[in-house]
Amino acid sequence: MKAKRARISRGFAGLGCAAVSRVRLGDGLLGDRQRVVIGHSIEQQYEQLKLTGRLDAMRLVFREGSDHPRPHEFWDSDIGKWIESASYALMQRRDADLEARIDAVISDISATQRADGYFNSFFQAVIPERVFTNLRDQHELYCAGHLIEAAVAYERATGKRSLLDVMLRYVEHIAGVFGNGPGQKRGYDGHPEIELALMRLYRQTGDERHLKLAEFFIDARGTTPHFFDAESEARNEKPHGADFHGLRYDYYQAHAPIREQRDIEGHSVRALYLLAGVVDVAWTTGDEALKRACLAMYDSCVDRRMYVNGGVGSTRHGERFTYDFDLPNESAYAETCANISLMFVAARLMNLTRDVRYADAMERALFNAVLPGVSLDGRSYFYANYLATDPKWQRFERAYPAERQAWFGCACCPPNVARLLASLGSFMYSVAPGEVSVNLYADSIIEHEGLLIRQTTNYPWDERVRLSIEGEGKARLNLRIPGWCRRPVMKLNGRGVSLRGGRVVKGYASVEVGAGDVVELTFPMPVERVYADVRVRHDVGRVALMRGPILYCVEEADVKSPVETLELPRRAKVEAKWKPKLLGGVMMLEARGIRRCSAAKGLYVTVAPKAEPVTIRWVPYYAWANRGVGQMVVWLRES
Amino acid sequence: MKAKRARISRGFAGLGCAAVSRVRLGDGLLGDRQRVVIGHSIEQQYEQLKLTGRLDAMRLVFREGSDHPRPHEFWDSDIGKWIESASYALMQRRDADLEARIDAVISDISATQRADGYFNSFFQAVIPERVFTNLRDQHELYCAGHLIEAAVAYERATGKRSLLDVMLRYVEHIAGVFGNGPGQKRGYDGHPEIELALMRLYRQTGDERHLKLAEFFIDARGTTPHFFDAESEARNEKPHGADFHGLRYDYYQAHAPIREQRDIEGHSVRALYLLAGVVDVAWTTGDEALKRACLAMYDSCVDRRMYVNGGVGSTRHGERFTYDFDLPNESAYAETCANISLMFVAARLMNLTRDVRYADAMERALFNAVLPGVSLDGRSYFYANYLATDPKWQRFERAYPAERQAWFGCACCPPNVARLLASLGSFMYSVAPGEVSVNLYADSIIEHEGLLIRQTTNYPWDERVRLSIEGEGKARLNLRIPGWCRRPVMKLNGRGVSLRGGRVVKGYASVEVGAGDVVELTFPMPVERVYADVRVRHDVGRVALMRGPILYCVEEADVKSPVETLELPRRAKVEAKWKPKLLGGVMMLEARGIRRCSAAKGLYVTVAPKAEPVTIRWVPYYAWANRGVGQMVVWLRES
């Protein structure tokens, strides 16, 4: 029975995300969400790409005066993210029609690509004379980056190099235009993305030039003389300095060289896309100064500038990070793309450092800031993710409505949430030769080096997880002990395994397993009252409820409005109740609370409101706004 | 001693504002504020008008390519309001230099006026070909209105008709362009103001054509076919419908004929300037439908859409009213001009209906929403008046800073607060033949028909007011019993006068007085805890403190930040303490309260914050932000 012996071990080697094709999700919340995206969202988004002219735009059909809509700078990125999503779908389910659609788009892109390798459907159709003259604003390398990601994903899904070849030619062109050599531009894109894309390409090709180009963009950023100034002057425009739309270079993470940056600043998606690319470079090259900057910026983000749901970006003005502990709920931005980007960064650091705190942040963002980005039916999307809402407010505030939309003029979020959920398996499991880490729990199967690990669970509703091992050989299995869990229990083949005394390294418990081994985990999930640091001024005197990784909210659909009149007494008992027919099946929370009612008539009176007993019900935040438009609040007043 | 006999009486005839020249303010808060405005602000604003090119612009010095700054649509209105303020100063204190400055500006305006009577320094210098082609956006009649008000005030102050003659010619021109006749425009200004100005002119001239023109603008507004549409088409532009900057015609109060309007809608200053003019017309012509609309709109404003300080306008986006009970504190707009406009409307209804509730609203806005508009030194101004602030927030939110500014690009507020405070006397007292109403209490003297009424008080700090009568004849004296006062006491010549049993009519107690009579009033001022209707979602669970008419706030200068961690227990005793050296002399409030302190480290934790005892101090809200930049909160959490 040697094979059944297992050992809690310390220290690991570097891990990578599991290949999407190696993981299959089963029943349960995450599997359901992925099936809805693969089954509905990808199709619905293709229709939108067609309807809005984005597909046609790849063939440069637009001419001034023509009937075709004028393309937009971002359109190539929408196409790129859709191809990427669809590729992940193909990795899990062959679909000849879907593949044919992708091939058709790629064929258009290939035909449109310039002889010198350049490709950008907006510039080529609308302002061909201005190629690479305004990196700051016009997203050329951002679009290139998303198409590179798509190319890598499609090659992995199908083995077809059609798009990869297009993008390799384009990257060669870019490497000629940008660099430190004579006649080259010492520039970088206003919207980072090319950096992480090049690192993905580098992992695929092993071509050092791709790593070098990513390094170049990272090293150039924020140096002086400032590239955006030089570029403005070349266009005969004034450098914008501090006055351009009230923005400074921190909006573009270009206010200082990256190695000198410590706080996460500016546009949230840009900041976190960049950070993902910088993490890739820093840990690939072993650059300690870059690593230090990465870790500091990550901490600044997660320890001081992140909403309780794992969302980031405190204002829609500049879609950006603001300052420490500034996390207003009603005017939260927490763009779906930004929350996804935080998952990208957290997943990288999780693999590189093997520290569970990154997996904890990734799980928090996934369940509570990314899942809300798409409706339960997979056909509408949130751009901004409010943490409290009175839905009449947005119209006057000129903010995104508190209702998911089928599409957006700037449609970054829908295909981003699709590619994230379609590739969930790669976040759930990390692998290295001879080992598998389980980062997220969900009913699923992973194959690794001939071993098949079958995870059976109804997590996050059920606190029990069972992993049974089949197949050949052995592997070290690293099991995440969630940071939110106070009293985890683990059994190996029915025998308790102590999780104390240094046996859990940075939040991961390791066992060596082979065929026939069974690991059982229990993560008790009492309802937890969560409080924010008192410096978060909007949350003082308030409480949020979580159960396991799931954040809750109160919706008008379950209580009478106004929801802000509700109050949860400190000692009130909160019960969890399984509701199989509600919102696709959720654990609802319920407590006896208080409703404040005006005790005198008048807008301002000297009589304190009365307290009336009331039953308060909470639903998981990710599922809000699926039953019509209404008030919602995450942070409830506590008395 | 017949003269000493007095009688509480019911019912009054119509009242008008007292002439500014008949009232002199003495010591105390309001007198001090007026003296600072007359002594400093008017001079400081003149310097700004000069510095920014506004004075030169009256001579049309600007040419494309010239060194002079390009004028702006609103500049004439800044000049108008400054002349009006300076005229009120002249009514109270002769000042040959000031008068010479005004004469010089008027001389420029007069020289610039077109032969046909038209005057607009922006249009004449910049776009002369577009006169009266875009009423919706370009403020032509708004500017005319402010110059008309200036002309009337200056004539009253000095007897000089120079500006009045200019404006009478201009009004004749306007009356030719606008009207229901053939070839006339059936239009009205996007920014109301001309309506109330014409009514002021009408009261000065008695010329029915001025009343008729005001009526025309009011009757035309919001009718279909929509004038703004016709005007857009004439410019070959699309009518904006619902999509122009997200605004609808309600922004301009032009979404329906005024007689059909019931809620106060759109841009707050526009809405209330318009309402002031409509009130003037309705009560002048006796138009019952118009009166009904006025009263309903006023109620909608004050009962459902007004901040506790009497400020109005819930969002800076469109500087507008939003919807019932939507009164966010940190993003409050409550533009100083809007709050002043509310005083205009309230003062009119106070005089026309003799109902104290309008005087109550006027007093609330004056002390708590207009006084804060200017710094204690009279040299800087608030545009937006926040009811809570974390001063780092505005930069990221692209909102006005939480710090008064010396001037603004759109500089409507500084001269508006100056003209209001310079003319305070006319709000304090209302008169009719044989009677004087005291609407606001402050140390002052009023002369009326040979009688001199000397009001001695340190209101609003002291609850006692003494009125002694000198001079010839008799008058009915109507004394406002403030709505906030629970137990008013009144004595006539030392003898108590009962204020019960119908002896107070709509909140005014009347006595007939003559020389030698002395009225003593006591308005007990315990600190009151004020609660908002629970539908005001931002104020639930919170309390504001008022003492008499004065609203209080907590400033970082008096307590450690973060101010939001402070909490006032329901039963804590709040004491008032006179601080002669603080903020020009104020009554400070103090209580033993609670500060919430994080009990565990981390942005989100499962340990509730601790409660620590702390002394909380409040200062009058009007005086906030005079001791540097810091956090502030009006509505404190109550436990």
PDB file of N, CA, C and O in Angstrom, chain B residues 114 116 118-135 138 140-141 170 173-174 177-178 185 231 235:
ATOM      1  N   ARG B 114     -26.040  98.243 -30.393  1.00  0.00           N
ATOM      2  CA  ARG B 114     -26.317  98.431 -31.814  1.00  0.00           C
ATOM      3  C   ARG B 114     -27.390  99.496 -32.004  1.00  0.00           C
ATOM      4  O   ARG B 114     -28.195  99.761 -31.095  1.00  0.00           O
ATOM      5  N   ASP B 116     -30.035  99.305 -33.518  1.00  0.00           N
ATOM      6  CA  ASP B 116     -31.404  98.777 -33.371  1.00  0.00           C
ATOM      7  C   ASP B 116     -31.727  98.383 -31.936  1.00  0.00           C
ATOM      8  O   ASP B 116     -32.793  97.818 -31.679  1.00  0.00           O
ATOM      9  N   TYR B 118     -30.047  96.211 -29.976  1.00  0.00           N
ATOM     10  CA  TYR B 118     -29.459  94.939 -29.542  1.00  0.00           C
ATOM     11  C   TYR B 118     -28.163  95.169 -28.788  1.00  0.00           C
ATOM     12  O   TYR B 118     -27.352  96.013 -29.168  1.00  0.00           O
ATOM     13  N   PHE B 119     -27.954  94.423 -27.717  1.00  0.00           N
ATOM     14  CA  PHE B 119     -26.654  94.444 -27.053  1.00  0.00           C
ATOM     15  C   PHE B 119     -26.307  93.059 -26.532  1.00  0.00           C
ATOM     16  O   PHE B 119     -27.043  92.475 -25.726  1.00  0.00           O
ATOM     17  N   ASN B 120     -25.191  92.546 -27.001  1.00  0.00           N
ATOM     18  CA  ASN B 120     -24.618  91.343 -26.407  1.00  0.00           C
ATOM     19  C   ASN B 120     -23.154  91.332 -26.802  1.00  0.00           C
ATOM     20  O   ASN B 120     -22.822  91.195 -27.977  1.00  0.00           O
ATOM     21  N   SER B 121     -22.298  91.508 -25.838  1.00  0.00           N
ATOM     22  CA  SER B 121     -20.883  91.717 -26.148  1.00  0.00           C
ATOM     23  C   SER B 121     -20.265  90.482 -26.788  1.00  0.00           C
ATOM     24  O   SER B 121     -19.351  90.591 -27.595  1.00  0.00           O
ATOM     25  N   PHE B 122     -20.765  89.304 -26.435  1.00  0.00           N
ATOM     26  CA  PHE B 122     -20.228  88.078 -27.042  1.00  0.00           C
ATOM     27  C   PHE B 122     -20.644  87.972 -28.506  1.00  0.00           C
ATOM     28  O   PHE B 122     -19.815  87.821 -29.400  1.00  0.00           O
ATOM     29  N   PHE B 123     -21.935  88.077 -28.746  1.00  0.00           N
ATOM     30  CA  PHE B 123     -22.412  87.935 -30.118  1.00  0.00           C
ATOM     31  C   PHE B 123     -21.846  89.037 -31.023  1.00  0.00           C
ATOM     32  O   PHE B 123     -21.422  88.772 -32.139  1.00  0.00           O
ATOM     33  N   GLN B 124     -21.853  90.256 -30.514  1.00  0.00           N
ATOM     34  CA  GLN B 124     -21.392  91.358 -31.358  1.00  0.00           C
ATOM     35  C   GLN B 124     -19.913  91.219 -31.724  1.00  0.00           C
ATOM     36  O   GLN B 124     -19.519  91.552 -32.833  1.00  0.00           O
ATOM     37  N   ALA B 125     -19.138  90.678 -30.802  1.00  0.00           N
ATOM     38  CA  ALA B 125     -17.700  90.560 -31.082  1.00  0.00           C
ATOM     39  C   ALA B 125     -17.359  89.274 -31.810  1.00  0.00           C
ATOM     40  O   ALA B 125     -16.466  89.245 -32.648  1.00  0.00           O
ATOM     41  N   VAL B 126     -18.074  88.189 -31.498  1.00  0.00           N
ATOM     42  CA  VAL B 126     -17.612  86.875 -31.944  1.00  0.00           C
ATOM     43  C   VAL B 126     -18.458  86.293 -33.074  1.00  0.00           C
ATOM     44  O   VAL B 126     -17.919  85.824 -34.081  1.00  0.00           O
ATOM     45  N   ILE B 127     -19.777  86.307 -32.891  1.00  0.00           N
ATOM     46  CA  ILE B 127     -20.627  85.687 -33.921  1.00  0.00           C
ATOM     47  C   ILE B 127     -21.828  86.580 -34.221  1.00  0.00           C
ATOM     48  O   ILE B 127     -22.986  86.177 -34.009  1.00  0.00           O
ATOM     49  N   PRO B 128     -21.562  87.797 -34.737  1.00  0.00           N
ATOM     50  CA  PRO B 128     -22.655  88.749 -34.976  1.00  0.00           C
ATOM     51  C   PRO B 128     -23.710  88.198 -35.936  1.00  0.00           C
ATOM     52  O   PRO B 128     -24.885  88.579 -35.842  1.00  0.00           O
ATOM     53  N   GLU B 129     -23.306  87.282 -36.800  1.00  0.00           N
ATOM     54  CA  GLU B 129     -24.266  86.762 -37.780  1.00  0.00           C
ATOM     55  C   GLU B 129     -25.235  85.763 -37.158  1.00  0.00           C
ATOM     56  O   GLU B 129     -26.196  85.354 -37.800  1.00  0.00           O
ATOM     57  N   ARG B 130     -24.971  85.372 -35.895  1.00  0.00           N
ATOM     58  CA  ARG B 130     -25.828  84.329 -35.323  1.00  0.00           C
ATOM     59  C   ARG B 130     -26.732  84.839 -34.200  1.00  0.00           C
ATOM     60  O   ARG B 130     -27.203  84.062 -33.371  1.00  0.00           O
ATOM     61  N   VAL B 131     -26.956  86.135 -34.198  1.00  0.00           N
ATOM     62  CA  VAL B 131     -27.835  86.707 -33.173  1.00  0.00           C
ATOM     63  C   VAL B 131     -29.220  86.030 -33.195  1.00  0.00           C
ATOM     64  O   VAL B 131     -29.813  85.868 -34.253  1.00  0.00           O
ATOM     65  N   PHE B 132     -29.667  85.613 -32.027  1.00  0.00           N
ATOM     66  CA  PHE B 132     -30.985  84.987 -31.853  1.00  0.00           C
ATOM     67  C   PHE B 132     -31.221  83.788 -32.769  1.00  0.00           C
ATOM     68  O   PHE B 132     -32.320  83.602 -33.297  1.00  0.00           O
ATOM     69  N   THR B 133     -30.176  82.984 -32.990  1.00  0.00           N
ATOM     70  CA  THR B 133     -30.380  81.765 -33.773  1.00  0.00           C
ATOM     71  C   THR B 133     -30.290  80.515 -32.905  1.00  0.00           C
ATOM     72  O   THR B 133     -30.589  79.422 -33.349  1.00  0.00           O
ATOM     73  N   ASN B 134     -29.842  80.678 -31.668  1.00  0.00           N
ATOM     74  CA  ASN B 134     -29.747  79.517 -30.783  1.00  0.00           C
ATOM     75  C   ASN B 134     -30.086  79.943 -29.357  1.00  0.00           C
ATOM     76  O   ASN B 134     -29.216  80.092 -28.509  1.00  0.00           O
ATOM     77  N   LEU B 135     -31.380  80.142 -29.160  1.00  0.00           N
ATOM     78  CA  LEU B 135     -31.863  80.545 -27.829  1.00  0.00           C
ATOM     79  C   LEU B 135     -31.609  79.448 -26.811  1.00  0.00           C
ATOM     80  O   LEU B 135     -31.371  79.717 -25.636  1.00  0.00           O
ATOM     81  N   GLN B 138     -27.480  79.589 -26.002  1.00  0.00           N
ATOM     82  CA  GLN B 138     -26.512  80.674 -25.973  1.00  0.00           C
ATOM     83  C   GLN B 138     -26.812  81.867 -25.070  1.00  0.00           C
ATOM     84  O   GLN B 138     -26.131  82.884 -25.127  1.00  0.00           O
ATOM     85  N   GLU B 140     -28.602  84.466 -24.672  1.00  0.00           N
ATOM     86  CA  GLU B 140     -28.717  85.889 -25.029  1.00  0.00           C
ATOM     87  C   GLU B 140     -29.721  86.617 -24.145  1.00  0.00           C
ATOM     88  O   GLU B 140     -29.446  87.698 -23.619  1.00  0.00           O
ATOM     89  N   LEU B 141     -30.912  86.016 -23.998  1.00  0.00           N
ATOM     90  CA  LEU B 141     -31.929  86.711 -23.194  1.00  0.00           C
ATOM     91  C   LEU B 141     -31.615  86.627 -21.702  1.00  0.00           C
ATOM     92  O   LEU B 141     -32.027  87.488 -20.919  1.00  0.00           O
ATOM     93  N   TYR B 170     -33.153  98.039 -25.694  1.00  0.00           N
ATOM     94  CA  TYR B 170     -32.917  96.622 -26.007  1.00  0.00           C
ATOM     95  C   TYR B 170     -34.222  95.825 -25.847  1.00  0.00           C
ATOM     96  O   TYR B 170     -34.569  94.991 -26.688  1.00  0.00           O
ATOM     97  N   HIS B 173     -36.339  96.212 -28.729  1.00  0.00           N
ATOM     98  CA  HIS B 173     -35.844  95.364 -29.820  1.00  0.00           C
ATOM     99  C   HIS B 173     -36.299  93.918 -29.627  1.00  0.00           C
ATOM    100  O   HIS B 173     -36.789  93.265 -30.558  1.00  0.00           O
ATOM    101  N   ILE B 174     -36.134  93.422 -28.405  1.00  0.00           N
ATOM    102  CA  ILE B 174     -36.530  92.038 -28.110  1.00  0.00           C
ATOM    103  C   ILE B 174     -38.024  91.852 -28.373  1.00  0.00           C
ATOM    104  O   ILE B 174     -38.443  90.849 -28.960  1.00  0.00           O
ATOM    105  N   VAL B 177     -38.586  91.259 -31.948  1.00  0.00           N
ATOM    106  CA  VAL B 177     -38.128  89.973 -32.490  1.00  0.00           C
ATOM    107  C   VAL B 177     -39.024  88.824 -32.033  1.00  0.00           C
ATOM    108  O   VAL B 177     -39.334  87.909 -32.802  1.00  0.00           O
ATOM    109  N   PHE B 178     -39.455  88.878 -30.757  1.00  0.00           N
ATOM    110  CA  PHE B 178     -40.183  87.749 -30.173  1.00  0.00           C
ATOM    111  C   PHE B 178     -41.658  88.088 -29.983  1.00  0.00           C
ATOM    112  O   PHE B 178     -41.991  89.189 -29.535  1.00  0.00           O
ATOM    113  N   LYS B 185     -40.403  85.498 -33.724  1.00  0.00           N
ATOM    114  CA  LYS B 185     -40.003  84.187 -33.217  1.00  0.00           C
ATOM    115  C   LYS B 185     -40.866  83.846 -32.003  1.00  0.00           C
ATOM    116  O   LYS B 185     -40.975  84.639 -31.077  1.00  0.00           O
ATOM    117  N   GLU B 231     -35.793  75.938 -34.218  1.00  0.00           N
ATOM    118  CA  GLU B 231     -34.546  76.693 -34.203  1.00  0.00           C
ATOM    119  C   GLU B 231     -33.366  75.822 -34.675  1.00  0.00           C
ATOM    120  O   GLU B 231     -32.512  76.273 -35.449  1.00  0.00           O
ATOM    121  N   ARG B 235     -30.966  76.033 -38.154  1.00  0.00           N
ATOM    122  CA  ARG B 235     -29.494  76.015 -38.167  1.00  0.00           C
ATOM    123  C   ARG B 235     -28.944  74.807 -38.923  1.00  0.00           C
ATOM    124  O   ARG B 235     -27.746  74.539 -38.886  1.00  0.00           O
TER     125      ARG B 235
END
